[in-house]
mmCIF file of C-alpha atoms and ligand atoms in Angstrom:
data_model
loop_
_atom_site.group_PDB
_atom_site.id
_atom_site.type_symbol
_atom_site.label_atom_id
_atom_site.label_comp_id
_atom_site.label_asym_id
_atom_site.label_seq_id
_atom_site.Cartn_x
_atom_site.Cartn_y
_atom_site.Cartn_z
ATOM 1 C CA UNK A 1 114.061 93.272 56.959
ATOM 2 C CA UNK A 2 110.804 92.106 58.558
ATOM 3 C CA UNK A 3 110.245 93.588 62.031
ATOM 4 C CA UNK A 4 109.712 91.073 64.823
ATOM 5 C CA UNK A 5 107.841 92.209 67.923
ATOM 6 C CA UNK A 6 108.842 91.272 71.443
ATOM 7 C CA UNK A 7 107.533 92.017 74.910
ATOM 8 C CA UNK A 8 110.177 94.525 75.899
ATOM 9 C CA UNK A 9 109.615 98.282 76.196
ATOM 10 C CA UNK A 10 108.932 99.751 72.757
ATOM 11 C CA UNK A 11 111.867 101.230 70.874
ATOM 12 C CA UNK A 12 114.578 99.470 72.899
ATOM 13 C CA UNK A 13 116.940 98.459 70.119
ATOM 14 C CA UNK A 14 120.427 99.307 71.424
ATOM 15 C CA UNK A 15 122.850 96.663 72.652
ATOM 16 C CA UNK A 16 124.070 96.995 76.219
ATOM 17 C CA UNK A 17 127.463 98.414 75.349
ATOM 18 C CA UNK A 18 125.972 101.354 73.420
ATOM 19 C CA UNK A 19 122.907 101.876 75.596
ATOM 20 C CA UNK A 20 122.568 105.036 77.686
ATOM 21 C CA UNK A 21 119.211 104.126 79.304
ATOM 22 C CA UNK A 22 118.715 100.689 80.789
ATOM 23 C CA UNK A 23 115.129 99.690 81.486
ATOM 24 C CA UNK A 24 114.388 96.665 83.639
ATOM 25 C CA UNK A 25 111.398 95.302 85.543
ATOM 26 C CA UNK A 26 111.067 94.010 89.093
ATOM 27 C CA UNK A 27 107.843 91.970 89.203
ATOM 28 C CA UNK A 28 107.657 91.760 92.986
ATOM 29 C CA UNK A 29 104.739 92.398 95.361
ATOM 30 C CA UNK A 30 105.670 90.168 98.291
ATOM 31 C CA UNK A 31 105.026 92.668 101.110
ATOM 32 C CA UNK A 32 101.762 93.983 99.699
ATOM 33 C CA UNK A 33 99.038 93.999 102.343
ATOM 34 C CA UNK A 34 96.033 95.448 100.512
ATOM 35 C CA UNK A 35 95.382 94.631 96.826
ATOM 36 C CA UNK A 36 98.128 92.411 95.352
ATOM 37 C CA UNK A 37 99.117 92.507 91.703
ATOM 38 C CA UNK A 38 101.938 95.025 91.197
ATOM 39 C CA UNK A 39 104.063 92.058 90.099
ATOM 40 C CA UNK A 40 102.180 92.461 86.809
ATOM 41 C CA UNK A 41 103.128 96.141 86.550
ATOM 42 C CA UNK A 42 106.267 95.864 84.386
ATOM 43 C CA UNK A 43 104.491 93.678 81.838
ATOM 44 C CA UNK A 44 101.509 96.045 81.616
ATOM 45 C CA UNK A 45 103.698 99.141 81.230
ATOM 46 C CA UNK A 46 105.664 97.499 78.418
ATOM 47 C CA UNK A 47 102.472 96.397 76.686
ATOM 48 C CA UNK A 48 101.119 99.949 76.735
ATOM 49 C CA UNK A 49 104.414 101.366 75.471
ATOM 50 C CA UNK A 50 103.466 100.031 72.006
ATOM 51 C CA UNK A 51 100.442 102.326 71.970
ATOM 52 C CA UNK A 52 102.558 105.433 71.379
ATOM 53 C CA UNK A 53 104.440 106.934 68.468
ATOM 54 C CA UNK A 54 108.209 106.716 68.958
ATOM 55 C CA UNK A 55 108.405 110.458 68.321
ATOM 56 C CA UNK A 56 107.974 112.662 71.427
ATOM 57 C CA UNK A 57 106.952 116.065 70.041
ATOM 58 C CA UNK A 58 107.436 118.035 73.281
ATOM 59 C CA UNK A 59 111.186 117.309 73.049
ATOM 60 C CA UNK A 60 111.496 116.816 69.292
ATOM 61 C CA UNK A 61 113.033 113.445 70.092
ATOM 62 C CA UNK A 62 112.463 110.118 68.344
ATOM 63 C CA UNK A 63 112.828 107.458 71.028
ATOM 64 C CA UNK A 64 113.495 104.815 68.377
ATOM 65 C CA UNK A 65 116.758 106.631 67.617
ATOM 66 C CA UNK A 66 117.849 106.823 71.262
ATOM 67 C CA UNK A 67 120.262 104.319 72.815
ATOM 68 C CA UNK A 68 117.731 102.378 74.914
ATOM 69 C CA UNK A 69 117.814 98.798 76.100
ATOM 70 C CA UNK A 70 115.291 96.776 78.094
ATOM 71 C CA UNK A 71 117.002 93.943 79.983
ATOM 72 C CA UNK A 72 113.709 92.266 80.903
ATOM 73 C CA UNK A 73 112.720 91.407 84.466
ATOM 74 C CA UNK A 74 114.782 90.478 87.501
ATOM 75 C CA UNK A 75 113.966 86.919 88.522
ATOM 76 C CA UNK A 76 112.603 87.779 91.970
ATOM 77 C CA UNK A 77 112.909 85.650 95.070
ATOM 78 C CA UNK A 78 110.247 85.441 97.776
ATOM 79 C CA UNK A 79 111.990 87.422 100.513
ATOM 80 C CA UNK A 80 112.022 91.199 100.182
ATOM 81 C CA UNK A 81 115.580 91.454 101.534
ATOM 82 C CA UNK A 82 116.787 89.229 98.661
ATOM 83 C CA UNK A 83 114.939 91.282 96.050
ATOM 84 C CA UNK A 84 116.360 94.545 97.431
ATOM 85 C CA UNK A 85 119.863 93.017 97.305
ATOM 86 C CA UNK A 86 119.367 91.899 93.683
ATOM 87 C CA UNK A 87 118.067 95.338 92.664
ATOM 88 C CA UNK A 88 121.047 96.983 94.352
ATOM 89 C CA UNK A 89 123.472 94.748 92.441
ATOM 90 C CA UNK A 90 121.728 95.399 89.120
ATOM 91 C CA UNK A 91 121.651 99.171 89.576
ATOM 92 C CA UNK A 92 125.259 99.210 90.767
ATOM 93 C CA UNK A 93 126.368 97.554 87.519
ATOM 94 C CA UNK A 94 124.306 99.895 85.338
ATOM 95 C CA UNK A 95 125.586 103.057 87.029
ATOM 96 C CA UNK A 96 129.172 101.787 87.050
ATOM 97 C CA UNK A 97 128.830 101.342 83.285
ATOM 98 C CA UNK A 98 127.866 105.041 83.091
ATOM 99 C CA UNK A 99 124.243 104.379 82.138
ATOM 100 C CA UNK A 100 120.914 105.541 83.583
ATOM 101 C CA UNK A 101 118.749 102.855 85.219
ATOM 102 C CA UNK A 102 114.994 103.054 84.551
ATOM 103 C CA UNK A 103 113.262 100.588 86.865
ATOM 104 C CA UNK A 104 109.655 99.409 86.467
ATOM 105 C CA UNK A 105 107.856 98.017 89.544
ATOM 106 C CA UNK A 106 106.652 96.072 91.278
ATOM 107 C CA UNK A 107 105.973 97.445 94.731
ATOM 108 C CA UNK A 108 107.820 100.395 96.206
ATOM 109 C CA UNK A 109 110.100 98.301 98.446
ATOM 110 C CA UNK A 110 112.410 97.691 95.466
ATOM 111 C CA UNK A 111 113.400 101.386 95.400
ATOM 112 C CA UNK A 112 115.531 100.964 98.527
ATOM 113 C CA UNK A 113 118.014 98.710 96.709
ATOM 114 C CA UNK A 114 118.238 101.083 93.761
ATOM 115 C CA UNK A 115 118.855 104.125 95.985
ATOM 116 C CA UNK A 116 121.550 102.261 97.915
ATOM 117 C CA UNK A 117 123.327 101.611 94.631
ATOM 118 C CA UNK A 118 122.806 105.078 93.131
ATOM 119 C CA UNK A 119 123.891 106.935 96.316
ATOM 120 C CA UNK A 120 122.195 110.187 95.274
ATOM 121 C CA UNK A 121 122.527 113.524 97.076
ATOM 122 C CA UNK A 122 118.755 113.849 97.132
ATOM 123 C CA UNK A 123 115.773 111.470 97.006
ATOM 124 C CA UNK A 124 112.741 112.951 95.245
ATOM 125 C CA UNK A 125 109.621 110.829 95.668
ATOM 126 C CA UNK A 126 106.082 111.323 94.366
ATOM 127 C CA UNK A 127 103.688 109.249 96.454
ATOM 128 C CA UNK A 128 100.224 109.461 98.020
ATOM 129 C CA UNK A 129 101.753 107.782 101.060
ATOM 130 C CA UNK A 130 104.599 108.940 103.248
ATOM 131 C CA UNK A 131 106.081 105.412 103.420
ATOM 132 C CA UNK A 132 107.847 106.506 106.608
ATOM 133 C CA UNK A 133 107.029 103.564 108.862
ATOM 134 C CA UNK A 134 109.957 102.145 110.852
ATOM 135 C CA UNK A 135 108.741 98.665 110.042
ATOM 136 C CA UNK A 136 105.499 97.034 109.035
ATOM 137 C CA UNK A 137 104.245 93.472 109.242
ATOM 138 C CA UNK A 138 107.572 92.108 110.349
ATOM 139 C CA UNK A 139 110.024 93.857 108.047
ATOM 140 C CA UNK A 140 111.603 97.294 107.702
ATOM 141 C CA UNK A 141 111.710 96.653 103.941
ATOM 142 C CA UNK A 142 107.910 96.643 103.611
ATOM 143 C CA UNK A 143 106.668 98.964 100.857
ATOM 144 C CA UNK A 144 105.108 101.116 103.596
ATOM 145 C CA UNK A 145 108.645 101.820 104.896
ATOM 146 C CA UNK A 146 110.458 102.799 101.671
ATOM 147 C CA UNK A 147 111.173 106.478 102.327
ATOM 148 C CA UNK A 148 112.103 105.818 105.977
ATOM 149 C CA UNK A 149 114.492 103.084 104.817
ATOM 150 C CA UNK A 150 116.069 105.431 102.254
ATOM 151 C CA UNK A 151 116.606 107.972 105.059
ATOM 152 C CA UNK A 152 118.085 105.362 107.397
ATOM 153 C CA UNK A 153 120.421 104.007 104.722
ATOM 154 C CA UNK A 154 121.995 107.458 104.488
ATOM 155 C CA UNK A 155 120.084 109.608 101.979
ATOM 156 C CA UNK A 156 118.650 112.198 104.372
ATOM 157 C CA UNK A 157 117.967 114.919 101.793
ATOM 158 C CA UNK A 158 114.419 113.933 100.833
ATOM 159 C CA UNK A 159 111.624 115.731 98.955
ATOM 160 C CA UNK A 160 108.129 114.197 99.189
ATOM 161 C CA UNK A 161 105.533 115.289 96.614
ATOM 162 C CA UNK A 162 101.784 114.633 96.527
ATOM 163 C CA UNK A 163 101.431 112.958 99.929
ATOM 164 C CA UNK A 164 98.030 112.685 101.574
ATOM 165 C CA UNK A 165 98.219 109.543 103.707
ATOM 166 C CA UNK A 166 100.247 108.593 106.759
ATOM 167 C CA UNK A 167 100.091 108.368 110.530
ATOM 168 C CA UNK A 168 100.459 111.396 112.804
ATOM 169 C CA UNK A 169 104.021 110.312 113.642
ATOM 170 C CA UNK A 170 104.885 109.935 109.961
ATOM 171 C CA UNK A 171 103.614 113.415 109.141
ATOM 172 C CA UNK A 172 105.583 114.828 112.041
ATOM 173 C CA UNK A 173 108.741 113.260 110.631
ATOM 174 C CA UNK A 174 107.855 114.252 107.055
ATOM 175 C CA UNK A 175 107.663 117.919 108.069
ATOM 176 C CA UNK A 176 111.350 117.730 109.032
ATOM 177 C CA UNK A 177 112.028 116.800 105.390
ATOM 178 C CA UNK A 178 110.812 118.840 102.399
ATOM 179 C CA UNK A 179 107.119 117.929 102.103
ATOM 180 C CA UNK A 180 104.601 119.119 99.500
ATOM 181 C CA UNK A 181 101.223 117.552 100.205
ATOM 182 C CA UNK A 182 98.681 117.065 97.418
ATOM 183 C CA UNK A 183 96.481 119.722 99.078
ATOM 184 C CA UNK A 184 99.313 122.242 99.151
ATOM 185 C CA UNK A 185 100.108 121.606 95.481
ATOM 186 C CA UNK A 186 96.456 122.037 94.589
ATOM 187 C CA UNK A 187 96.348 125.333 96.480
ATOM 188 C CA UNK A 188 99.644 126.798 95.246
ATOM 189 C CA UNK A 189 99.791 125.264 91.784
ATOM 190 C CA UNK A 190 102.387 122.787 90.514
ATOM 191 C CA UNK A 191 104.476 125.506 88.832
ATOM 192 C CA UNK A 192 105.154 127.321 92.090
ATOM 193 C CA UNK A 193 106.013 124.069 93.847
ATOM 194 C CA UNK A 194 108.333 122.983 91.025
ATOM 195 C CA UNK A 195 110.185 126.284 91.302
ATOM 196 C CA UNK A 196 110.784 125.628 94.980
ATOM 197 C CA UNK A 197 111.843 122.047 94.297
ATOM 198 C CA UNK A 198 114.277 123.151 91.579
ATOM 199 C CA UNK A 199 115.828 125.652 93.993
ATOM 200 C CA UNK A 200 116.221 122.927 96.605
ATOM 201 C CA UNK A 201 117.769 120.498 94.128
ATOM 202 C CA UNK A 202 120.203 122.942 92.495
ATOM 203 C CA UNK A 203 122.987 120.790 91.033
ATOM 204 C CA UNK A 204 122.471 117.784 93.263
ATOM 205 C CA UNK A 205 122.457 114.225 91.935
ATOM 206 C CA UNK A 206 118.857 113.131 92.282
ATOM 207 C CA UNK A 207 117.096 109.781 92.511
ATOM 208 C CA UNK A 208 113.552 110.234 91.180
ATOM 209 C CA UNK A 209 110.924 107.719 92.294
ATOM 210 C CA UNK A 210 107.310 107.818 91.129
ATOM 211 C CA UNK A 211 104.766 105.764 93.079
ATOM 212 C CA UNK A 212 101.799 105.459 90.698
ATOM 213 C CA UNK A 213 99.326 106.186 93.498
ATOM 214 C CA UNK A 214 100.478 109.821 93.692
ATOM 215 C CA UNK A 215 98.006 110.310 90.841
ATOM 216 C CA UNK A 216 94.348 110.470 91.888
ATOM 217 C CA UNK A 217 92.870 106.957 91.979
ATOM 218 C CA UNK A 218 89.801 108.195 90.112
ATOM 219 C CA UNK A 219 92.047 108.923 87.104
ATOM 220 C CA UNK A 220 94.325 105.864 87.285
ATOM 221 C CA UNK A 221 92.564 103.175 89.336
ATOM 222 C CA UNK A 222 95.083 100.360 88.812
ATOM 223 C CA UNK A 223 96.639 100.715 92.255
ATOM 224 C CA UNK A 224 97.335 98.453 95.210
ATOM 225 C CA UNK A 225 96.633 101.206 97.752
ATOM 226 C CA UNK A 226 94.367 103.759 96.008
ATOM 227 C CA UNK A 227 93.923 107.280 97.396
ATOM 228 C CA UNK A 228 91.582 109.999 96.109
ATOM 229 C CA UNK A 229 92.276 113.778 96.099
ATOM 230 C CA UNK A 230 95.589 113.256 94.358
ATOM 231 C CA UNK A 231 97.591 114.848 91.568
ATOM 232 C CA UNK A 232 96.871 114.747 87.844
ATOM 233 C CA UNK A 233 99.096 112.924 85.325
ATOM 234 C CA UNK A 234 99.957 116.364 83.908
ATOM 235 C CA UNK A 235 101.345 117.477 87.290
ATOM 236 C CA UNK A 236 103.726 114.521 87.404
ATOM 237 C CA UNK A 237 104.690 115.127 83.796
ATOM 238 C CA UNK A 238 105.738 118.692 84.654
ATOM 239 C CA UNK A 239 107.618 117.496 87.709
ATOM 240 C CA UNK A 240 109.487 114.897 85.649
ATOM 241 C CA UNK A 241 110.343 117.516 83.031
ATOM 242 C CA UNK A 242 111.892 119.703 85.744
ATOM 243 C CA UNK A 243 113.718 117.011 87.727
ATOM 244 C CA UNK A 244 114.826 114.523 85.013
ATOM 245 C CA UNK A 245 117.900 116.526 83.962
ATOM 246 C CA UNK A 246 119.359 116.100 87.487
ATOM 247 C CA UNK A 247 118.430 112.406 87.821
ATOM 248 C CA UNK A 248 121.011 109.633 88.048
ATOM 249 C CA UNK A 249 118.300 106.972 88.332
ATOM 250 C CA UNK A 250 114.535 106.713 87.922
ATOM 251 C CA UNK A 251 111.790 104.329 88.856
ATOM 252 C CA UNK A 252 108.048 104.033 88.296
ATOM 253 C CA UNK A 253 106.469 101.637 90.780
ATOM 254 C CA UNK A 254 103.157 100.383 92.212
ATOM 255 C CA UNK A 255 101.235 99.940 88.947
ATOM 256 C CA UNK A 256 98.659 97.245 89.758
ATOM 257 C CA UNK A 257 97.064 96.683 86.350
ATOM 258 C CA UNK A 258 93.573 95.348 87.006
ATOM 259 C CA UNK A 259 91.973 98.513 85.550
ATOM 260 C CA UNK A 260 91.335 99.168 81.853
ATOM 261 C CA UNK A 261 94.954 100.056 81.254
ATOM 262 C CA UNK A 262 94.839 103.724 82.305
ATOM 263 C CA UNK A 263 97.472 103.380 85.024
ATOM 264 C CA UNK A 264 99.975 101.492 82.862
ATOM 265 C CA UNK A 265 99.319 103.851 79.933
ATOM 266 C CA UNK A 266 100.157 106.904 82.035
ATOM 267 C CA UNK A 267 103.186 105.067 83.462
ATOM 268 C CA UNK A 268 104.512 104.129 80.018
ATOM 269 C CA UNK A 269 104.110 107.666 78.739
ATOM 270 C CA UNK A 270 105.807 109.170 81.812
ATOM 271 C CA UNK A 271 108.715 106.729 81.489
ATOM 272 C CA UNK A 272 109.094 107.938 77.906
ATOM 273 C CA UNK A 273 108.885 111.574 79.037
ATOM 274 C CA UNK A 274 111.585 110.932 81.634
ATOM 275 C CA UNK A 275 113.935 109.473 79.053
ATOM 276 C CA UNK A 276 113.230 112.261 76.544
ATOM 277 C CA UNK A 277 113.667 115.012 79.165
ATOM 278 C CA UNK A 278 116.871 113.468 80.460
ATOM 279 C CA UNK A 279 118.317 112.969 76.998
ATOM 280 C CA UNK A 280 117.347 116.484 75.859
ATOM 281 C CA UNK A 281 119.319 117.935 78.780
ATOM 282 C CA UNK A 282 122.201 115.520 78.159
ATOM 283 C CA UNK A 283 122.716 116.483 74.513
ATOM 284 C CA UNK A 284 122.511 120.166 75.423
ATOM 285 C CA UNK A 285 125.235 119.860 78.048
HETATM 286 MN MN1 MN B 301 105.064 104.184 98.032
HETATM 287 MN MN1 MN B 302 101.863 104.946 97.662
#
């Protein structure tokens, strides 16, 4: 049969009933205060997903043979509270159906809805920013408040990786959580930090959230709130490899694709690595 192309994530050929991984996009950037455009993130990540071979050699896994589905994008309203509610409902359904949600952002505010639905033991977030503001520009659901919101909604076991931006108060609060700044990771090496993170996670059910700006903005400049002196794509790849087996849900957010495609390319590849790492652990168990 002739192959027809679509605009969904590459290799997503399963029907919903048989799918184990459910990709969906949330093209929302309504609370963005600096450079807007993360609403175009899901589309850019999907576009770049066609750049890669379906085969992932590091796991000896052919993604085209995996039970993946891409549901498309949530039709987002204007108000952030409504979007968070819609995300929560979507993720609730996916998890209830015993599948793993893989959410593409969109700005980081959407993560709050997904975490509320997933109810993990531990929230692991890679982000240049602490996102620990109580509220910002009139709403506690602003993307600058994501990690604080997650804490307030009941997930208090939080690991922050790659941070290098936040107010004095935010850093004070972050130090009461498990915090690995970008500087500390640079000094100690990602392997040492991953060992510590793995010990902290043990057998907990983890929600893994990657804010694209955790990676140095000089490497992936398609970001709404760029920060230099960050991590390398390889660091995040290793982190995903270590944490994916414990993950009940995953998101990759804050891709603002006005660069030459670097940021969405890294995002697409890391989404694939997450799925491969998770599936490799799943078939071994
Ligand atoms: Mn963030
Ligand atoms: Mn950020």
